[in-house]
């Protein structure tokens, strides 16, 4: 296992830039090359295996719309039960996304890039206080951050601001300015 107690270039690379050494992992002999090779992207997986079964934002948005419709159409006696079922599903979806994020961090062959994913996810943070955002938080990282983390910042920024989680978080989903999707559908 790497000696991470001393301040060596390898320890700095593993801990400050990466996610720390795994049990039994040897320290990189050339820390700079270890970091730059990850940035080259050859072994980075924008969609790691841990994320393979996670629902997309479009699937989650459709599910949210269906549940909202079910709540509206439920009789007064059933509204609470439908709402409770929805809230349980929302919590389960959010917990699954959090677990997948941890699993991805534990399994990644590119811990430096994974740290960048965490950095940009925190930078473009969305609050899970709004129920639909909580449901979309995992897909936000998977669809808006991960594919662009090694690419152009402009592409990531556009993906972030157009993602449904950010639109709802910023209350832009209801926006009907002259050039917004909401206005175009109302014409």
Coordinates of N, CA and C in Angstrom, one line a residue:
X1 N 0.8 -1.2 0.0 CA 0.0 0.0 0.0 C 0.9 1.2 0.0
X2 N 0.4 2.3 -0.6 CA 1.2 3.5 -0.7 C 1.3 4.1 0.7
X3 N 2.5 4.7 0.9 CA 2.7 5.4 2.2 C 2.2 6.8 2.0
X4 N 1.0 7.0 2.5 CA 0.3 8.3 2.4 C 0.5 9.2 3.6
X5 N 1.3 8.7 4.5 CA 1.5 9.6 5.7 C 2.6 10.6 5.5
X6 N 3.5 10.3 4.6 CA 4.6 11.3 4.3 C 4.2 12.1 3.1
X7 N 4.7 13.3 3.1 CA 4.3 14.3 2.0 C 5.3 14.1 0.8
X8 N 5.0 13.1 0.1 CA 5.8 12.8 -1.1 C 4.9 13.2 -2.4
X9 N 5.6 13.4 -3.5 CA 4.8 13.7 -4.7 C 3.7 12.7 -5.0
X10 N 4.0 11.4 -4.7 CA 3.0 10.4 -4.9 C 1.8 10.5 -4.0
X11 N 2.1 10.8 -2.7 CA 1.0 11.0 -1.7 C 0.2 12.2 -2.1
X12 N 0.8 13.3 -2.5 CA 0.1 14.5 -2.9 C -0.8 14.1 -4.1
X13 N -0.3 13.4 -5.1 CA -1.1 13.1 -6.3 C -2.2 12.2 -5.9
X14 N -2.0 11.2 -5.1 CA -3.1 10.3 -4.7 C -4.2 11.0 -3.8
X15 N -3.8 11.8 -2.9 CA -4.7 12.4 -1.9 C -5.3 13.8 -2.3
X16 N -4.4 14.6 -2.8 CA -4.9 16.0 -3.1 C -5.6 16.0 -4.5
X17 N -5.1 15.3 -5.4 CA -5.7 15.3 -6.8 C -6.6 14.1 -7.0
X18 N -6.3 13.0 -6.4 CA -7.1 11.8 -6.6 C -8.1 11.6 -5.4
X19 N -8.5 10.4 -5.2 CA -9.4 10.1 -4.1 C -8.8 9.3 -3.0
X20 N -7.4 9.3 -3.0 CA -6.7 8.5 -2.0 C -6.3 7.1 -2.5
X21 N -5.4 6.5 -1.9 CA -4.9 5.2 -2.3 C -5.9 4.1 -1.9
X22 N -6.1 3.1 -2.7 CA -6.9 2.0 -2.3 C -6.0 1.0 -1.6
X23 N -6.7 0.2 -0.8 CA -5.9 -0.9 -0.1 C -5.1 -1.7 -1.1
X24 N -3.8 -1.8 -0.8 CA -3.0 -2.6 -1.6 C -2.5 -1.9 -2.9
X25 N -2.9 -0.7 -3.1 CA -2.5 0.0 -4.3 C -1.1 0.6 -4.2
X26 N -0.3 0.4 -5.1 CA 1.1 0.9 -5.1 C 1.0 2.4 -5.5
X27 N 1.9 3.2 -4.9 CA 2.0 4.6 -5.2 C 2.5 4.7 -6.7
X28 N 2.1 5.7 -7.4 CA 2.6 5.9 -8.8 C 4.0 6.2 -8.7
X29 N 4.8 5.6 -9.6 CA 6.3 5.9 -9.6 C 6.5 7.3 -10.2
X30 N 5.6 7.7 -11.1 CA 5.7 9.0 -11.8 C 4.4 9.7 -11.6
X31 N 4.2 10.4 -10.4 CA 2.9 11.0 -10.1 C 2.4 12.0 -11.2
X32 N 3.3 12.8 -11.8 CA 2.8 13.7 -12.8 C 2.3 13.0 -14.0
X33 N 2.9 11.9 -14.4 CA 2.5 11.1 -15.6 C 1.1 10.4 -15.2
X34 N 1.0 10.0 -14.0 CA -0.2 9.3 -13.5 C -1.4 10.3 -13.6
X35 N -1.2 11.5 -13.2 CA -2.2 12.5 -13.3 C -2.5 12.9 -14.8
X36 N -1.5 13.2 -15.6 CA -1.7 13.7 -16.9 C -2.3 12.6 -17.8
X37 N -1.9 11.3 -17.5 CA -2.5 10.2 -18.3 C -4.0 10.1 -18.1
X38 N -4.5 10.5 -16.9 CA -5.9 10.5 -16.7 C -6.6 11.6 -17.4
X39 N -5.9 12.7 -17.5 CA -6.5 13.9 -18.3 C -6.6 13.6 -19.8
X40 N -5.7 12.7 -20.2 CA -5.7 12.4 -21.7 C -7.0 11.6 -22.0
X41 N -7.6 11.0 -21.0 CA -9.0 10.5 -21.2 C -9.1 9.1 -21.7
X42 N -7.9 8.4 -22.0 CA -8.0 7.1 -22.6 C -8.7 6.1 -21.7
X43 N -8.6 6.1 -20.4 CA -9.2 5.2 -19.5 C -10.4 5.7 -18.8
X44 N -10.8 7.0 -19.1 CA -12.0 7.6 -18.4 C -13.2 7.1 -19.0
X45 N -14.2 6.7 -18.2 CA -15.5 6.3 -18.7 C -16.5 7.3 -18.2
X46 N -17.1 8.1 -19.2 CA -18.1 9.1 -18.9 C -19.3 8.4 -18.3
X47 N -19.6 7.2 -18.7 CA -20.7 6.4 -18.1 C -20.1 5.1 -17.6
X48 N -19.6 5.2 -16.3 CA -19.0 4.0 -15.7 C -20.1 2.9 -15.5
X49 N -19.7 1.7 -15.3 CA -20.6 0.6 -15.1 C -21.6 0.8 -14.0
X50 N -21.2 1.5 -12.9 CA -22.1 1.8 -11.8 C -23.3 2.6 -12.2
X51 N -23.2 3.4 -13.3 CA -24.3 4.3 -13.7 C -25.1 3.6 -14.8
X52 N -24.8 2.5 -15.3 CA -25.4 1.9 -16.4 C -26.9 1.7 -16.2
X53 N -27.4 1.4 -15.1 CA -28.8 1.1 -14.9 C -29.6 2.3 -14.3
X54 N -29.0 3.5 -14.2 CA -29.6 4.6 -13.7 C -30.6 5.2 -14.7
X55 N -31.8 5.7 -14.2 CA -32.7 6.2 -15.2 C -32.3 7.6 -15.7
X56 N -32.7 7.9 -17.0 CA -32.3 9.1 -17.6 C -33.2 10.3 -17.1
X57 N -32.8 11.5 -17.4 CA -33.7 12.6 -17.0 C -35.0 12.6 -17.7
X58 N -35.0 12.2 -19.0 CA -36.3 12.1 -19.7 C -37.2 11.1 -19.1
X59 N -36.7 9.9 -18.7 CA -37.5 8.9 -18.1 C -38.0 9.4 -16.7
X60 N -37.2 10.1 -15.9 CA -37.6 10.6 -14.6 C -38.6 11.7 -14.8
X61 N -38.4 12.6 -15.8 CA -39.3 13.7 -16.0 C -40.7 13.1 -16.4
X62 N -40.7 12.1 -17.2 CA -42.0 11.5 -17.6 C -42.7 10.9 -16.4
X63 N -41.9 10.2 -15.6 CA -42.4 9.6 -14.3 C -43.0 10.7 -13.4
X64 N -42.3 11.8 -13.3 CA -42.7 12.9 -12.4 C -44.1 13.4 -12.9
X65 N -44.2 13.6 -14.2 CA -45.4 14.1 -14.8 C -46.6 13.2 -14.6
X66 N -46.3 11.9 -14.7 CA -47.3 10.9 -14.5 C -47.8 10.9 -13.0
X67 N -46.8 11.0 -12.1 CA -47.2 11.0 -10.7 C -48.0 12.3 -10.3
X68 N -47.6 13.4 -10.9 CA -48.3 14.6 -10.6 C -49.7 14.5 -11.1
X69 N -49.9 13.9 -12.3 CA -51.2 13.7 -12.9 C -52.0 12.8 -12.0
X70 N -51.4 11.7 -11.5 CA -52.1 10.8 -10.6 C -52.5 11.4 -9.3
X71 N -51.7 12.3 -8.8 CA -52.1 13.1 -7.6 C -53.3 14.0 -7.8
X72 N -53.2 14.7 -9.0 CA -54.3 15.6 -9.3 C -55.6 14.8 -9.6
X73 N -55.5 13.6 -10.2 CA -56.7 12.8 -10.5 C -57.2 12.0 -9.4
X74 N -56.4 11.8 -8.3 CA -56.9 11.0 -7.2 C -58.0 11.7 -6.4
X75 N -58.8 10.8 -5.9 CA -59.9 11.4 -5.0 C -59.3 11.9 -3.8
X76 N -60.1 12.7 -3.0 CA -59.5 13.4 -1.8 C -59.0 12.4 -0.8
X77 N -59.6 11.2 -0.7 CA -59.2 10.2 0.2 C -57.9 9.5 -0.2
X78 N -57.7 9.5 -1.5 CA -56.5 8.8 -2.1 C -55.3 9.7 -2.3
X79 N -55.4 11.0 -2.3 CA -54.3 11.9 -2.5 C -53.1 11.7 -1.6
X80 N -53.4 11.5 -0.3 CA -52.3 11.3 0.6 C -51.5 10.0 0.3
X81 N -52.2 8.9 0.0 CA -51.6 7.7 -0.3 C -50.7 7.8 -1.6
X82 N -51.3 8.4 -2.6 CA -50.5 8.6 -3.8 C -49.3 9.5 -3.6
X83 N -49.5 10.6 -2.8 CA -48.4 11.5 -2.5 C -47.3 10.7 -1.7
X84 N -47.7 9.9 -0.7 CA -46.8 9.2 0.1 C -46.0 8.2 -0.8
X85 N -46.7 7.5 -1.7 CA -46.0 6.6 -2.6 C -45.0 7.3 -3.5
X86 N -45.4 8.5 -4.0 CA -44.5 9.3 -4.8 C -43.2 9.7 -4.0
X87 N -43.4 10.2 -2.7 CA -42.3 10.6 -1.9 C -41.3 9.5 -1.6
X88 N -41.9 8.3 -1.4 CA -41.0 7.1 -1.2 C -40.2 6.8 -2.4
X89 N -40.8 6.8 -3.6 CA -40.1 6.6 -4.8 C -39.0 7.7 -5.1
X90 N -39.4 8.9 -4.7 CA -38.4 10.0 -4.9 C -37.2 9.7 -4.0
X91 N -37.4 9.4 -2.7 CA -36.3 9.1 -1.8 C -35.5 7.9 -2.3
X92 N -36.1 6.9 -2.8 CA -35.4 5.7 -3.3 C -34.5 6.1 -4.5
X93 N -35.1 6.9 -5.4 CA -34.3 7.3 -6.6 C -33.1 8.1 -6.2
X94 N -33.3 9.1 -5.2 CA -32.2 9.9 -4.7 C -31.1 9.0 -4.0
X95 N -31.5 8.1 -3.2 CA -30.6 7.3 -2.5 C -29.8 6.4 -3.5
X96 N -30.5 5.9 -4.5 CA -29.8 5.1 -5.5 C -28.7 5.9 -6.2
X97 N -29.1 7.1 -6.5 CA -28.1 8.0 -7.2 C -26.9 8.3 -6.3
X98 N -27.1 8.5 -5.0 CA -26.0 8.7 -4.1 C -25.1 7.5 -4.0
X99 N -25.8 6.3 -3.9 CA -25.0 5.1 -3.8 C -24.2 4.8 -5.0
X100 N -24.8 5.1 -6.2 CA -24.0 5.0 -7.4 C -22.8 5.9 -7.5
X101 N -23.0 7.1 -7.0 CA -21.9 8.0 -7.0 C -20.7 7.5 -6.1
X102 N -21.0 7.0 -5.0 CA -20.0 6.4 -4.1 C -19.4 5.2 -4.8
X103 N -20.2 4.3 -5.3 CA -19.7 3.1 -6.0 C -18.7 3.5 -7.2
X104 N -19.1 4.5 -7.9 CA -18.3 5.0 -9.0 C -17.0 5.5 -8.5
X105 N -17.0 6.2 -7.4 CA -15.7 6.7 -6.8 C -14.8 5.6 -6.3
X106 N -15.4 4.6 -5.8 CA -14.6 3.4 -5.3 C -14.1 2.6 -6.4
X107 N -14.7 2.5 -7.6 CA -14.3 1.6 -8.6 C -13.6 2.3 -9.8
X108 N -13.5 3.6 -9.8 CA -12.9 4.3 -10.9 C -11.5 4.0 -11.2
X109 N -11.1 3.8 -12.4 CA -9.6 3.7 -12.7 C -9.0 5.1 -12.9
X110 N -9.8 6.2 -12.8 CA -9.3 7.5 -13.0 C -9.8 8.4 -11.8
X111 N -9.2 8.3 -10.6 CA -9.6 9.0 -9.5 C -9.4 10.5 -9.6
X112 N -8.4 11.0 -10.4 CA -8.2 12.4 -10.6 C -9.4 13.0 -11.4
X113 N -9.9 12.3 -12.4 CA -11.0 12.8 -13.2 C -12.3 12.7 -12.3
X114 N -12.4 11.6 -11.5 CA -13.6 11.5 -10.7 C -13.6 12.7 -9.7
X115 N -12.5 13.1 -9.2 CA -12.5 14.3 -8.3 C -12.9 15.5 -9.1
X116 N -12.6 15.6 -10.3 CA -13.0 16.7 -11.2 C -14.5 16.7 -11.4
X117 N -15.1 15.5 -11.5 CA -16.5 15.3 -11.6 C -17.2 15.8 -10.3
X118 N -16.7 15.5 -9.2 CA -17.2 15.9 -7.9 C -17.1 17.4 -7.8
X119 N -15.9 18.0 -8.2 CA -15.7 19.4 -8.2 C -16.8 20.2 -9.0
X120 N -17.0 19.7 -10.3 CA -17.9 20.4 -11.1 C -19.4 20.2 -10.7
X121 N -19.7 19.0 -10.2 CA -21.0 18.8 -9.6 C -21.3 19.7 -8.5
X122 N -20.3 19.9 -7.6 CA -20.5 20.9 -6.5 C -20.5 22.3 -7.0
X123 N -19.8 22.6 -8.0 CA -19.7 24.0 -8.5 C -21.1 24.3 -9.1
X124 N -21.7 23.4 -9.9 CA -23.0 23.6 -10.5 C -24.0 22.9 -9.7
X125 N -24.0 23.2 -8.4 CA -24.9 22.4 -7.5 C -26.3 22.8 -7.7
X126 N -27.2 21.8 -7.5 CA -28.6 22.0 -7.5 C -29.1 21.5 -6.1
X127 N -30.0 22.2 -5.5 CA -30.5 21.8 -4.2 C -31.6 20.7 -4.4
X128 N -31.5 19.7 -3.5 CA -32.5 18.7 -3.6 C -33.8 19.0 -2.7
X129 N -33.9 20.2 -2.3 CA -35.1 20.6 -1.5 C -36.4 20.5 -2.3
X130 N -36.2 20.8 -3.6 CA -37.4 20.7 -4.5 C -37.5 19.2 -4.9
X131 N -38.7 18.6 -4.7 CA -38.8 17.2 -5.0 C -38.4 16.7 -6.4
X132 N -38.8 17.4 -7.5 CA -38.3 17.0 -8.8 C -36.8 17.0 -9.0
X133 N -36.2 18.0 -8.3 CA -34.7 18.1 -8.4 C -34.0 17.0 -7.7
X134 N -34.6 16.6 -6.6 CA -34.0 15.4 -5.9 C -34.0 14.2 -6.8
X135 N -35.1 14.0 -7.5 CA -35.3 12.9 -8.3 C -34.3 12.9 -9.5
X136 N -33.9 14.1 -10.0 CA -33.1 14.3 -11.2 C -31.6 14.5 -10.8
X137 N -31.3 14.6 -9.6 CA -29.9 15.0 -9.2 C -28.9 14.0 -9.8
X138 N -29.1 12.7 -9.7 CA -28.2 11.7 -10.3 C -28.0 11.8 -11.8
X139 N -29.2 12.0 -12.5 CA -29.1 12.2 -13.9 C -28.4 13.5 -14.3
X140 N -28.5 14.5 -13.5 CA -27.8 15.8 -13.7 C -26.3 15.6 -13.8
X141 N -25.7 14.9 -12.9 CA -24.3 14.6 -12.9 C -23.9 13.7 -14.1
X142 N -24.7 12.7 -14.3 CA -24.4 11.7 -15.4 C -24.6 12.3 -16.8
X143 N -25.5 13.2 -17.0 CA -25.8 13.7 -18.3 C -25.1 15.1 -18.6
X144 N -25.0 15.9 -17.6 CA -24.4 17.2 -17.8 C -23.0 17.4 -17.4
X145 N -22.5 16.7 -16.4 CA -21.1 16.9 -16.0 C -20.2 15.8 -16.5
X146 N -20.5 14.5 -16.3 CA -19.6 13.5 -16.7 C -19.2 13.5 -18.2
X147 N -20.1 13.6 -19.1 CA -19.7 13.6 -20.5 C -18.7 14.7 -20.9
X148 N -18.8 15.8 -20.1 CA -18.0 17.0 -20.5 C -16.8 17.4 -19.6
X149 N -16.6 16.6 -18.6 CA -15.6 16.9 -17.6 C -14.2 17.1 -18.3
X150 N -13.9 16.3 -19.3 CA -12.6 16.4 -19.9 C -12.7 17.2 -21.3
X151 N -13.8 17.8 -21.5 CA -14.0 18.5 -22.8 C -14.0 20.0 -22.6
X152 N -14.7 20.7 -23.4 CA -14.7 22.2 -23.4 C -15.7 22.6 -22.3
X153 N -15.3 23.6 -21.5 CA -16.1 24.2 -20.5 C -17.4 24.7 -21.0
X154 N -17.4 25.3 -22.2 CA -18.6 25.8 -22.8 C -19.7 24.7 -23.0
X155 N -19.2 23.6 -23.4 CA -20.1 22.5 -23.7 C -20.8 22.0 -22.4
X156 N -19.9 21.9 -21.3 CA -20.5 21.6 -20.0 C -21.5 22.6 -19.5
X157 N -21.1 23.9 -19.6 CA -22.0 24.9 -19.2 C -23.4 24.9 -19.9
X158 N -23.4 24.7 -21.2 CA -24.6 24.6 -21.9 C -25.4 23.3 -21.5
X159 N -24.7 22.2 -21.3 CA -25.4 21.0 -20.8 C -26.0 21.2 -19.4
X160 N -25.3 21.9 -18.6 CA -25.7 22.1 -17.2 C -27.0 23.0 -17.2
X161 N -26.9 24.1 -17.9 CA -28.0 25.1 -17.9 C -29.3 24.6 -18.6
X162 N -29.1 23.6 -19.5 CA -30.3 23.0 -20.2 C -30.8 21.8 -19.5
X163 N -30.1 21.3 -18.5 CA -30.6 20.0 -17.9 C -31.9 20.3 -17.1
X164 N -32.9 19.4 -17.1 CA -34.1 19.7 -16.3 C -33.9 20.0 -14.8
X165 N -32.9 19.3 -14.2 CA -32.7 19.6 -12.8 C -32.3 21.0 -12.6
X166 N -31.4 21.6 -13.4 CA -31.0 23.0 -13.2 C -32.2 23.9 -13.6
X167 N -32.9 23.6 -14.6 CA -34.1 24.4 -15.0 C -35.1 24.5 -13.9
X168 N -35.4 23.4 -13.2 CA -36.3 23.4 -12.1 C -35.7 24.1 -10.9
X169 N -34.4 23.8 -10.6 CA -33.8 24.4 -9.5 C -33.8 26.0 -9.6
X170 N -33.6 26.5 -10.8 CA -33.5 27.9 -11.0 C -34.9 28.5 -11.3
X171 N -36.0 27.7 -11.2 CA -37.3 28.1 -11.6 C -37.5 28.6 -13.0
X172 N -36.7 28.0 -13.9 CA -36.7 28.4 -15.3 C -37.7 27.5 -16.1
X173 N -38.1 26.4 -15.5 CA -39.0 25.5 -16.2 C -40.3 26.1 -16.5
X174 N -40.7 27.2 -15.8 CA -42.0 27.9 -16.0 C -41.7 29.2 -16.8
X175 N -40.5 29.5 -17.1 CA -40.1 30.7 -17.8 C -40.8 30.8 -19.2
X176 N -41.4 31.9 -19.5 CA -42.0 32.1 -20.8 C -41.4 33.4 -21.5
X177 N -40.1 33.6 -21.4 CA -39.5 34.7 -22.1 C -39.6 34.5 -23.6
X178 N -39.3 35.5 -24.4 CA -39.5 35.4 -25.8 C -38.8 34.2 -26.5
X179 N -37.6 33.8 -26.0 CA -36.9 32.7 -26.7 C -36.8 31.4 -25.9
X180 N -37.7 31.2 -24.9 CA -37.6 30.1 -24.1 C -38.5 28.9 -24.7
X181 N -38.1 27.7 -24.3 CA -39.0 26.6 -24.8 C -40.4 26.7 -24.4
X182 N -40.6 27.2 -23.2 CA -42.0 27.4 -22.7 C -42.8 28.3 -23.6
X183 N -42.2 29.4 -24.0 CA -42.9 30.4 -24.9 C -43.2 29.7 -26.3
X184 N -42.2 29.0 -26.8 CA -42.3 28.4 -28.1 C -43.5 27.4 -28.1
X185 N -43.7 26.6 -27.0 CA -44.8 25.7 -27.0 C -46.1 26.3 -26.8
X186 N -46.1 27.5 -26.3 CA -47.4 28.2 -26.1 C -47.9 29.0 -27.4
X187 N -47.0 29.1 -28.3 CA -47.4 29.8 -29.6 C -48.3 29.0 -30.4

